[in-house]
């Protein structure tokens, strides 16, 4: 059974004529008859009772007709929605992003999206993950993209991980351990540590994973954001654990060094989040599909 056979059968039943169905579908009448016969053979059912040159639809045919019409409507709806997505020219999209995502991962993705839809207005709010969630709940955002911290407990918010964010130990290039192939967790615990805000998504995720690895930090300096953390590490105030996205340039330029910790790999998820009770606009749907494709 094929969609083409169902479409041809639906046209014959609707027009009550093989010849008119052939004209509508730009087929020959023998081709229409062959497709209806092929459908009957596939279903092992008679769809029409034929007496000479006349025919009537059977009860089985009526069931198939309803399903064929429903399928046809669904395909039309799909095409309409796809056309909407491909013809997005204007509109406003309100996006919330947690700090690391908004500052280091998102700019390039947003630039590519703007290239596709240059007249779409993008309003981006870079806030801590908790505030992004609160703004979604208040209807101030269409979509959020956040790094994984504590689990989102509000059932009104849907969360979908879309990629893994590698967290790495960074040190200044002149650090005594910077030349080592790897260090032990015990060695890491003895180093002065520079930390982002503990109540940030990055801070929560890093603390959870450090504690899960059985590491106790003995000397901690806390800074408000990842940018300040990077500067402090560059200045030799300690080591830290940050998203690799946040230090790509510093690693390339040799201003920071990545240190491997034996037996430990730190990571977190980057997730899309949205309000369950608010349907996506076509613009939001297009953006979600675009982001998923970019990070796949």
PDB file of C-alpha atoms in Angstrom:
ATOM      1  CA  UNK A   1       0.000   0.000   0.000  1.00  0.00           C
ATOM      2  CA  UNK A   2       1.347   3.403  -0.958  1.00  0.00           C
ATOM      3  CA  UNK A   3       0.294   6.976  -0.393  1.00  0.00           C
ATOM      4  CA  UNK A   4      -0.126   7.358  -4.161  1.00  0.00           C
ATOM      5  CA  UNK A   5      -2.628   4.494  -4.218  1.00  0.00           C
ATOM      6  CA  UNK A   6      -4.599   6.020  -1.338  1.00  0.00           C
ATOM      7  CA  UNK A   7      -4.628   9.414  -3.038  1.00  0.00           C
ATOM      8  CA  UNK A   8      -5.890   7.892  -6.289  1.00  0.00           C
ATOM      9  CA  UNK A   9      -8.578   5.860  -4.502  1.00  0.00           C
ATOM     10  CA  UNK A  10      -9.727   8.953  -2.597  1.00  0.00           C
ATOM     11  CA  UNK A  11     -10.069  10.919  -5.833  1.00  0.00           C
ATOM     12  CA  UNK A  12     -12.117   8.142  -7.512  1.00  0.00           C
ATOM     13  CA  UNK A  13     -14.432   7.806  -4.492  1.00  0.00           C
ATOM     14  CA  UNK A  14     -14.846  11.562  -4.101  1.00  0.00           C
ATOM     15  CA  UNK A  15     -15.522  12.225  -7.794  1.00  0.00           C
ATOM     16  CA  UNK A  16     -17.413   8.940  -8.340  1.00  0.00           C
ATOM     17  CA  UNK A  17     -15.544   8.580 -11.606  1.00  0.00           C
ATOM     18  CA  UNK A  18     -12.318   6.942 -12.758  1.00  0.00           C
ATOM     19  CA  UNK A  19     -12.046   9.302 -15.741  1.00  0.00           C
ATOM     20  CA  UNK A  20     -12.507  12.505 -13.722  1.00  0.00           C
ATOM     21  CA  UNK A  21     -10.009  11.219 -11.134  1.00  0.00           C
ATOM     22  CA  UNK A  22      -7.543  10.604 -13.962  1.00  0.00           C
ATOM     23  CA  UNK A  23      -8.002  14.179 -15.195  1.00  0.00           C
ATOM     24  CA  UNK A  24      -7.541  15.639 -11.710  1.00  0.00           C
ATOM     25  CA  UNK A  25      -4.392  13.605 -11.025  1.00  0.00           C
ATOM     26  CA  UNK A  26      -2.949  14.009 -14.522  1.00  0.00           C
ATOM     27  CA  UNK A  27      -2.927  10.236 -15.025  1.00  0.00           C
ATOM     28  CA  UNK A  28      -4.379   7.952 -17.661  1.00  0.00           C
ATOM     29  CA  UNK A  29      -7.564   6.093 -16.786  1.00  0.00           C
ATOM     30  CA  UNK A  30      -5.796   2.676 -17.004  1.00  0.00           C
ATOM     31  CA  UNK A  31      -3.183   3.966 -14.537  1.00  0.00           C
ATOM     32  CA  UNK A  32      -5.955   5.022 -12.120  1.00  0.00           C
ATOM     33  CA  UNK A  33      -7.639   1.612 -12.426  1.00  0.00           C
ATOM     34  CA  UNK A  34      -4.308  -0.147 -11.862  1.00  0.00           C
ATOM     35  CA  UNK A  35      -3.595   1.835  -8.687  1.00  0.00           C
ATOM     36  CA  UNK A  36      -7.051   1.114  -7.224  1.00  0.00           C
ATOM     37  CA  UNK A  37      -6.644  -2.578  -8.033  1.00  0.00           C
ATOM     38  CA  UNK A  38      -3.178  -2.606  -6.451  1.00  0.00           C
ATOM     39  CA  UNK A  39      -4.634  -1.050  -3.301  1.00  0.00           C
ATOM     40  CA  UNK A  40      -7.397  -3.672  -3.145  1.00  0.00           C
ATOM     41  CA  UNK A  41      -4.806  -6.425  -3.547  1.00  0.00           C
ATOM     42  CA  UNK A  42      -2.606  -4.921  -0.831  1.00  0.00           C
ATOM     43  CA  UNK A  43      -5.542  -4.679   1.599  1.00  0.00           C
ATOM     44  CA  UNK A  44      -7.118  -7.965   0.392  1.00  0.00           C
ATOM     45  CA  UNK A  45     -10.461  -6.134   0.301  1.00  0.00           C
ATOM     46  CA  UNK A  46     -12.967  -5.004  -2.330  1.00  0.00           C
ATOM     47  CA  UNK A  47     -13.250  -1.230  -2.224  1.00  0.00           C
ATOM     48  CA  UNK A  48     -15.821  -0.916  -5.030  1.00  0.00           C
ATOM     49  CA  UNK A  49     -18.681  -3.149  -6.195  1.00  0.00           C
ATOM     50  CA  UNK A  50     -18.585  -3.091  -9.982  1.00  0.00           C
ATOM     51  CA  UNK A  51     -21.571  -3.868 -12.227  1.00  0.00           C
ATOM     52  CA  UNK A  52     -20.731  -3.232 -15.845  1.00  0.00           C
ATOM     53  CA  UNK A  53     -19.498   0.310 -16.172  1.00  0.00           C
ATOM     54  CA  UNK A  54     -21.032   1.448 -12.880  1.00  0.00           C
ATOM     55  CA  UNK A  55     -19.592   1.018  -9.399  1.00  0.00           C
ATOM     56  CA  UNK A  56     -20.452   1.774  -5.783  1.00  0.00           C
ATOM     57  CA  UNK A  57     -18.143   2.036  -2.785  1.00  0.00           C
ATOM     58  CA  UNK A  58     -18.228  -0.851  -0.291  1.00  0.00           C
ATOM     59  CA  UNK A  59     -18.377  -0.538   3.486  1.00  0.00           C
ATOM     60  CA  UNK A  60     -14.683  -1.433   3.602  1.00  0.00           C
ATOM     61  CA  UNK A  61     -14.114   1.240   1.000  1.00  0.00           C
ATOM     62  CA  UNK A  62     -15.821   3.841   3.192  1.00  0.00           C
ATOM     63  CA  UNK A  63     -13.457   3.014   6.077  1.00  0.00           C
ATOM     64  CA  UNK A  64     -10.441   3.320   3.780  1.00  0.00           C
ATOM     65  CA  UNK A  65     -11.843   6.555   2.333  1.00  0.00           C
ATOM     66  CA  UNK A  66     -12.118   8.186   5.781  1.00  0.00           C
ATOM     67  CA  UNK A  67      -8.544   7.199   6.595  1.00  0.00           C
ATOM     68  CA  UNK A  68      -7.284   8.351   3.199  1.00  0.00           C
ATOM     69  CA  UNK A  69      -8.993  11.730   3.599  1.00  0.00           C
ATOM     70  CA  UNK A  70      -7.551  12.122   7.096  1.00  0.00           C
ATOM     71  CA  UNK A  71      -4.084  11.253   5.828  1.00  0.00           C
ATOM     72  CA  UNK A  72      -4.445  13.719   2.971  1.00  0.00           C
ATOM     73  CA  UNK A  73      -5.418  16.485   5.393  1.00  0.00           C
ATOM     74  CA  UNK A  74      -2.459  15.678   7.638  1.00  0.00           C
ATOM     75  CA  UNK A  75      -0.046  15.824   4.716  1.00  0.00           C
ATOM     76  CA  UNK A  76      -1.515  19.168   3.660  1.00  0.00           C
ATOM     77  CA  UNK A  77      -1.110  20.468   7.222  1.00  0.00           C
ATOM     78  CA  UNK A  78       2.486  19.253   7.291  1.00  0.00           C
ATOM     79  CA  UNK A  79       3.203  21.040   4.024  1.00  0.00           C
ATOM     80  CA  UNK A  80       1.563  24.221   5.307  1.00  0.00           C
ATOM     81  CA  UNK A  81       3.678  24.191   8.469  1.00  0.00           C
ATOM     82  CA  UNK A  82       6.849  23.482   6.512  1.00  0.00           C
ATOM     83  CA  UNK A  83       6.020  26.340   4.160  1.00  0.00           C
ATOM     84  CA  UNK A  84       5.534  28.604   7.191  1.00  0.00           C
ATOM     85  CA  UNK A  85       8.944  27.640   8.504  1.00  0.00           C
ATOM     86  CA  UNK A  86      10.668  28.201   5.199  1.00  0.00           C
ATOM     87  CA  UNK A  87       9.045  31.607   4.733  1.00  0.00           C
ATOM     88  CA  UNK A  88       9.732  33.176   8.113  1.00  0.00           C
ATOM     89  CA  UNK A  89      10.605  36.769   7.340  1.00  0.00           C
ATOM     90  CA  UNK A  90       9.561  38.816  10.335  1.00  0.00           C
ATOM     91  CA  UNK A  91       8.754  38.445  14.003  1.00  0.00           C
ATOM     92  CA  UNK A  92      10.350  38.662  17.428  1.00  0.00           C
ATOM     93  CA  UNK A  93      11.951  35.737  19.262  1.00  0.00           C
ATOM     94  CA  UNK A  94      12.662  36.118  22.983  1.00  0.00           C
ATOM     95  CA  UNK A  95      15.466  33.838  24.116  1.00  0.00           C
ATOM     96  CA  UNK A  96      16.919  33.276  27.569  1.00  0.00           C
ATOM     97  CA  UNK A  97      20.421  31.846  27.995  1.00  0.00           C
ATOM     98  CA  UNK A  98      22.487  31.009  31.053  1.00  0.00           C
ATOM     99  CA  UNK A  99      25.822  32.818  31.332  1.00  0.00           C
ATOM    100  CA  UNK A 100      28.272  30.365  29.767  1.00  0.00           C
ATOM    101  CA  UNK A 101      25.812  29.425  27.022  1.00  0.00           C
ATOM    102  CA  UNK A 102      24.925  33.032  26.270  1.00  0.00           C
ATOM    103  CA  UNK A 103      28.459  34.390  26.351  1.00  0.00           C
ATOM    104  CA  UNK A 104      30.515  31.650  24.727  1.00  0.00           C
ATOM    105  CA  UNK A 105      28.359  29.102  22.884  1.00  0.00           C
ATOM    106  CA  UNK A 106      25.411  31.100  21.589  1.00  0.00           C
ATOM    107  CA  UNK A 107      26.817  34.103  19.691  1.00  0.00           C
ATOM    108  CA  UNK A 108      27.970  32.051  16.700  1.00  0.00           C
ATOM    109  CA  UNK A 109      24.707  30.068  16.575  1.00  0.00           C
ATOM    110  CA  UNK A 110      22.636  33.256  16.766  1.00  0.00           C
ATOM    111  CA  UNK A 111      24.727  34.815  14.009  1.00  0.00           C
ATOM    112  CA  UNK A 112      24.005  31.866  11.703  1.00  0.00           C
ATOM    113  CA  UNK A 113      20.289  32.026  12.541  1.00  0.00           C
ATOM    114  CA  UNK A 114      20.272  35.752  11.761  1.00  0.00           C
ATOM    115  CA  UNK A 115      21.875  35.009   8.394  1.00  0.00           C
ATOM    116  CA  UNK A 116      18.891  32.774   7.554  1.00  0.00           C
ATOM    117  CA  UNK A 117      16.250  35.148   8.913  1.00  0.00           C
ATOM    118  CA  UNK A 118      17.745  38.674   8.743  1.00  0.00           C
ATOM    119  CA  UNK A 119      14.485  40.496   9.494  1.00  0.00           C
ATOM    120  CA  UNK A 120      13.673  38.467  12.626  1.00  0.00           C
ATOM    121  CA  UNK A 121      14.288  40.442  15.813  1.00  0.00           C
ATOM    122  CA  UNK A 122      16.234  38.429  18.400  1.00  0.00           C
ATOM    123  CA  UNK A 123      15.875  39.535  22.014  1.00  0.00           C
ATOM    124  CA  UNK A 124      18.425  37.626  24.099  1.00  0.00           C
ATOM    125  CA  UNK A 125      18.493  37.741  27.895  1.00  0.00           C
ATOM    126  CA  UNK A 126      21.671  36.312  29.468  1.00  0.00           C
ATOM    127  CA  UNK A 127      20.799  35.445  33.062  1.00  0.00           C
ATOM    128  CA  UNK A 128      21.498  32.738  35.647  1.00  0.00           C
ATOM    129  CA  UNK A 129      19.615  29.519  34.859  1.00  0.00           C
ATOM    130  CA  UNK A 130      17.149  30.040  37.713  1.00  0.00           C
ATOM    131  CA  UNK A 131      16.163  33.443  36.364  1.00  0.00           C
ATOM    132  CA  UNK A 132      15.745  32.039  32.853  1.00  0.00           C
ATOM    133  CA  UNK A 133      13.280  29.504  34.294  1.00  0.00           C
ATOM    134  CA  UNK A 134      11.431  32.226  36.210  1.00  0.00           C
ATOM    135  CA  UNK A 135      11.150  34.340  33.058  1.00  0.00           C
ATOM    136  CA  UNK A 136       9.733  31.373  31.143  1.00  0.00           C
ATOM    137  CA  UNK A 137       7.134  30.876  33.867  1.00  0.00           C
ATOM    138  CA  UNK A 138       6.147  34.548  33.682  1.00  0.00           C
ATOM    139  CA  UNK A 139       5.785  34.363  29.897  1.00  0.00           C
ATOM    140  CA  UNK A 140       8.677  36.762  29.297  1.00  0.00           C
ATOM    141  CA  UNK A 141      10.605  34.313  27.087  1.00  0.00           C
ATOM    142  CA  UNK A 142       9.709  31.998  24.212  1.00  0.00           C
ATOM    143  CA  UNK A 143      12.563  29.550  24.770  1.00  0.00           C
ATOM    144  CA  UNK A 144      15.523  29.063  27.098  1.00  0.00           C
ATOM    145  CA  UNK A 145      18.935  27.447  26.630  1.00  0.00           C
ATOM    146  CA  UNK A 146      20.701  26.683  29.895  1.00  0.00           C
ATOM    147  CA  UNK A 147      23.621  24.773  31.312  1.00  0.00           C
ATOM    148  CA  UNK A 148      22.868  21.981  33.723  1.00  0.00           C
ATOM    149  CA  UNK A 149      22.868  22.913  37.398  1.00  0.00           C
ATOM    150  CA  UNK A 150      20.326  21.703  39.913  1.00  0.00           C
ATOM    151  CA  UNK A 151      17.404  19.850  38.305  1.00  0.00           C
ATOM    152  CA  UNK A 152      14.419  21.978  37.271  1.00  0.00           C
ATOM    153  CA  UNK A 153      11.700  20.956  39.703  1.00  0.00           C
ATOM    154  CA  UNK A 154       8.730  22.890  38.287  1.00  0.00           C
ATOM    155  CA  UNK A 155       6.583  20.518  36.212  1.00  0.00           C
ATOM    156  CA  UNK A 156       5.416  23.425  34.055  1.00  0.00           C
ATOM    157  CA  UNK A 157       8.896  23.627  32.543  1.00  0.00           C
ATOM    158  CA  UNK A 158      10.036  21.070  29.965  1.00  0.00           C
ATOM    159  CA  UNK A 159      13.783  20.418  29.739  1.00  0.00           C
ATOM    160  CA  UNK A 160      15.457  18.673  26.804  1.00  0.00           C
ATOM    161  CA  UNK A 161      19.246  18.075  26.790  1.00  0.00           C
ATOM    162  CA  UNK A 162      20.697  18.849  23.368  1.00  0.00           C
ATOM    163  CA  UNK A 163      24.456  18.539  23.861  1.00  0.00           C
ATOM    164  CA  UNK A 164      27.187  17.697  26.344  1.00  0.00           C
ATOM    165  CA  UNK A 165      29.416  20.469  27.664  1.00  0.00           C
ATOM    166  CA  UNK A 166      32.908  19.310  28.654  1.00  0.00           C
ATOM    167  CA  UNK A 167      34.258  20.839  31.863  1.00  0.00           C
ATOM    168  CA  UNK A 168      38.037  21.017  32.097  1.00  0.00           C
ATOM    169  CA  UNK A 169      40.614  21.866  34.752  1.00  0.00           C
ATOM    170  CA  UNK A 170      42.503  25.015  33.769  1.00  0.00           C
ATOM    171  CA  UNK A 171      45.738  26.489  35.113  1.00  0.00           C
ATOM    172  CA  UNK A 172      48.148  29.230  34.054  1.00  0.00           C
ATOM    173  CA  UNK A 173      50.872  27.978  31.694  1.00  0.00           C
ATOM    174  CA  UNK A 174      53.595  28.562  34.338  1.00  0.00           C
ATOM    175  CA  UNK A 175      51.776  26.414  36.939  1.00  0.00           C
ATOM    176  CA  UNK A 176      53.998  23.673  38.462  1.00  0.00           C
ATOM    177  CA  UNK A 177      51.556  20.989  37.294  1.00  0.00           C
ATOM    178  CA  UNK A 178      50.951  22.443  33.831  1.00  0.00           C
ATOM    179  CA  UNK A 179      53.641  20.272  32.256  1.00  0.00           C
ATOM    180  CA  UNK A 180      52.416  17.041  33.869  1.00  0.00           C
ATOM    181  CA  UNK A 181      50.680  14.488  31.653  1.00  0.00           C
ATOM    182  CA  UNK A 182      48.018  14.202  34.350  1.00  0.00           C
ATOM    183  CA  UNK A 183      47.495  14.775  38.043  1.00  0.00           C
ATOM    184  CA  UNK A 184      45.690  12.762  40.702  1.00  0.00           C
ATOM    185  CA  UNK A 185      42.443  13.845  42.364  1.00  0.00           C
ATOM    186  CA  UNK A 186      44.406  14.169  45.620  1.00  0.00           C
ATOM    187  CA  UNK A 187      46.793  16.638  43.975  1.00  0.00           C
ATOM    188  CA  UNK A 188      43.855  18.632  42.640  1.00  0.00           C
ATOM    189  CA  UNK A 189      42.338  18.896  46.101  1.00  0.00           C
ATOM    190  CA  UNK A 190      45.522  20.495  47.482  1.00  0.00           C
ATOM    191  CA  UNK A 191      45.642  23.291  44.900  1.00  0.00           C
ATOM    192  CA  UNK A 192      44.223  26.775  45.485  1.00  0.00           C
ATOM    193  CA  UNK A 193      40.917  26.800  43.631  1.00  0.00           C
ATOM    194  CA  UNK A 194      39.158  29.675  41.863  1.00  0.00           C
ATOM    195  CA  UNK A 195      35.427  29.184  41.693  1.00  0.00           C
ATOM    196  CA  UNK A 196      32.476  30.843  39.926  1.00  0.00           C
ATOM    197  CA  UNK A 197      29.440  31.818  41.989  1.00  0.00           C
ATOM    198  CA  UNK A 198      28.324  28.708  43.861  1.00  0.00           C
ATOM    199  CA  UNK A 199      24.647  29.327  43.111  1.00  0.00           C
ATOM    200  CA  UNK A 200      25.241  29.546  39.344  1.00  0.00           C
ATOM    201  CA  UNK A 201      24.515  26.588  37.065  1.00  0.00           C
ATOM    202  CA  UNK A 202      28.261  26.170  36.470  1.00  0.00           C
ATOM    203  CA  UNK A 203      29.054  26.383  40.158  1.00  0.00           C
ATOM    204  CA  UNK A 204      26.372  23.885  41.146  1.00  0.00           C
ATOM    205  CA  UNK A 205      27.389  21.383  38.481  1.00  0.00           C
ATOM    206  CA  UNK A 206      31.103  21.628  39.291  1.00  0.00           C
ATOM    207  CA  UNK A 207      30.560  21.306  43.052  1.00  0.00           C
ATOM    208  CA  UNK A 208      28.303  18.270  42.612  1.00  0.00           C
ATOM    209  CA  UNK A 209      30.841  16.487  40.434  1.00  0.00           C
ATOM    210  CA  UNK A 210      33.802  17.357  42.663  1.00  0.00           C
ATOM    211  CA  UNK A 211      31.976  16.028  45.723  1.00  0.00           C
ATOM    212  CA  UNK A 212      30.869  12.905  43.811  1.00  0.00           C
ATOM    213  CA  UNK A 213      34.534  12.239  42.994  1.00  0.00           C
ATOM    214  CA  UNK A 214      35.391  12.413  46.693  1.00  0.00           C
ATOM    215  CA  UNK A 215      37.459  15.592  46.317  1.00  0.00           C
ATOM    216  CA  UNK A 216      37.532  18.124  49.150  1.00  0.00           C
ATOM    217  CA  UNK A 217      38.759  21.594  48.213  1.00  0.00           C
ATOM    218  CA  UNK A 218      40.918  23.221  50.892  1.00  0.00           C
ATOM    219  CA  UNK A 219      41.488  26.697  49.503  1.00  0.00           C
ATOM    220  CA  UNK A 220      38.733  28.366  47.525  1.00  0.00           C
ATOM    221  CA  UNK A 221      38.396  31.845  46.075  1.00  0.00           C
ATOM    222  CA  UNK A 222      34.906  32.617  44.770  1.00  0.00           C
ATOM    223  CA  UNK A 223      34.304  34.997  41.863  1.00  0.00           C
ATOM    224  CA  UNK A 224      31.029  36.165  40.377  1.00  0.00           C
ATOM    225  CA  UNK A 225      31.345  34.901  36.822  1.00  0.00           C
ATOM    226  CA  UNK A 226      33.426  32.784  34.459  1.00  0.00           C
ATOM    227  CA  UNK A 227      35.143  35.812  32.924  1.00  0.00           C
ATOM    228  CA  UNK A 228      36.510  36.831  36.326  1.00  0.00           C
ATOM    229  CA  UNK A 229      37.496  33.219  37.039  1.00  0.00           C
ATOM    230  CA  UNK A 230      39.560  33.061  33.846  1.00  0.00           C
ATOM    231  CA  UNK A 231      41.374  36.297  34.678  1.00  0.00           C
ATOM    232  CA  UNK A 232      42.128  35.081  38.193  1.00  0.00           C
ATOM    233  CA  UNK A 233      43.548  31.801  36.903  1.00  0.00           C
ATOM    234  CA  UNK A 234      45.659  33.643  34.318  1.00  0.00           C
ATOM    235  CA  UNK A 235      47.024  35.787  37.149  1.00  0.00           C
ATOM    236  CA  UNK A 236      48.144  32.675  39.018  1.00  0.00           C
ATOM    237  CA  UNK A 237      45.602  32.794  41.838  1.00  0.00           C
ATOM    238  CA  UNK A 238      44.704  29.122  41.461  1.00  0.00           C
ATOM    239  CA  UNK A 239      43.210  26.497  39.165  1.00  0.00           C
ATOM    240  CA  UNK A 240      39.568  26.111  38.201  1.00  0.00           C
ATOM    241  CA  UNK A 241      37.089  23.932  36.331  1.00  0.00           C
ATOM    242  CA  UNK A 242      35.213  25.655  33.510  1.00  0.00           C
ATOM    243  CA  UNK A 243      33.403  24.861  30.289  1.00  0.00           C
ATOM    244  CA  UNK A 244      35.793  24.229  27.405  1.00  0.00           C
ATOM    245  CA  UNK A 245      33.606  26.609  25.373  1.00  0.00           C
ATOM    246  CA  UNK A 246      34.560  29.422  27.747  1.00  0.00           C
ATOM    247  CA  UNK A 247      38.325  29.098  27.305  1.00  0.00           C
ATOM    248  CA  UNK A 248      38.743  28.146  23.640  1.00  0.00           C
ATOM    249  CA  UNK A 249      40.597  31.353  22.787  1.00  0.00           C
ATOM    250  CA  UNK A 250      42.766  31.347  25.915  1.00  0.00           C
ATOM    251  CA  UNK A 251      43.853  27.754  25.276  1.00  0.00           C
ATOM    252  CA  UNK A 252      44.678  28.528  21.633  1.00  0.00           C
ATOM    253  CA  UNK A 253      46.716  31.576  22.608  1.00  0.00           C
ATOM    254  CA  UNK A 254      48.563  29.735  25.389  1.00  0.00           C
ATOM    255  CA  UNK A 255      47.262  31.992  28.142  1.00  0.00           C
ATOM    256  CA  UNK A 256      45.698  29.022  29.937  1.00  0.00           C
ATOM    257  CA  UNK A 257      46.581  25.339  30.111  1.00  0.00           C
ATOM    258  CA  UNK A 258      44.276  22.311  30.402  1.00  0.00           C
ATOM    259  CA  UNK A 259      45.284  19.763  33.057  1.00  0.00           C
ATOM    260  CA  UNK A 260      44.064  16.163  32.914  1.00  0.00           C
ATOM    261  CA  UNK A 261      42.917  14.544  36.167  1.00  0.00           C
ATOM    262  CA  UNK A 262      43.446  10.790  36.367  1.00  0.00           C
ATOM    263  CA  UNK A 263      40.205   8.824  36.185  1.00  0.00           C
ATOM    264  CA  UNK A 264      37.989  11.905  36.146  1.00  0.00           C
ATOM    265  CA  UNK A 265      35.987  13.483  33.355  1.00  0.00           C
ATOM    266  CA  UNK A 266      33.744  16.399  34.200  1.00  0.00           C
ATOM    267  CA  UNK A 267      30.782  17.356  32.041  1.00  0.00           C
ATOM    268  CA  UNK A 268      27.260  18.744  32.117  1.00  0.00           C
ATOM    269  CA  UNK A 269      24.393  19.042  29.676  1.00  0.00           C
ATOM    270  CA  UNK A 270      23.194  22.076  27.777  1.00  0.00           C
ATOM    271  CA  UNK A 271      19.402  21.955  27.509  1.00  0.00           C
ATOM    272  CA  UNK A 272      16.513  23.641  25.787  1.00  0.00           C
ATOM    273  CA  UNK A 273      13.692  24.564  28.138  1.00  0.00           C
ATOM    274  CA  UNK A 274      10.208  25.958  27.617  1.00  0.00           C
ATOM    275  CA  UNK A 275       6.812  26.373  29.259  1.00  0.00           C
ATOM    276  CA  UNK A 276       4.750  23.205  28.783  1.00  0.00           C
ATOM    277  CA  UNK A 277       1.461  25.070  28.538  1.00  0.00           C
ATOM    278  CA  UNK A 278       2.476  27.553  25.847  1.00  0.00           C
ATOM    279  CA  UNK A 279       2.525  26.226  22.266  1.00  0.00           C
ATOM    280  CA  UNK A 280       5.489  27.066  20.071  1.00  0.00           C
ATOM    281  CA  UNK A 281       5.108  29.698  17.397  1.00  0.00           C
ATOM    282  CA  UNK A 282       6.426  28.843  13.957  1.00  0.00           C
ATOM    283  CA  UNK A 283       9.408  31.080  14.681  1.00  0.00           C
ATOM    284  CA  UNK A 284      10.202  29.287  17.950  1.00  0.00           C
ATOM    285  CA  UNK A 285       9.862  25.921  16.207  1.00  0.00           C
ATOM    286  CA  UNK A 286      12.256  27.049  13.485  1.00  0.00           C
ATOM    287  CA  UNK A 287      14.763  28.219  16.087  1.00  0.00           C
ATOM    288  CA  UNK A 288      14.570  24.964  18.072  1.00  0.00           C
ATOM    289  CA  UNK A 289      15.128  22.885  14.938  1.00  0.00           C
ATOM    290  CA  UNK A 290      18.016  25.147  13.925  1.00  0.00           C
ATOM    291  CA  UNK A 291      19.765  24.917  17.314  1.00  0.00           C
ATOM    292  CA  UNK A 292      19.397  21.132  17.432  1.00  0.00           C
ATOM    293  CA  UNK A 293      20.922  20.864  13.974  1.00  0.00           C
ATOM    294  CA  UNK A 294      23.839  23.148  14.896  1.00  0.00           C
ATOM    295  CA  UNK A 295      24.853  21.178  17.989  1.00  0.00           C
ATOM    296  CA  UNK A 296      24.190  17.685  16.588  1.00  0.00           C
TER     297      UNK A 296
END
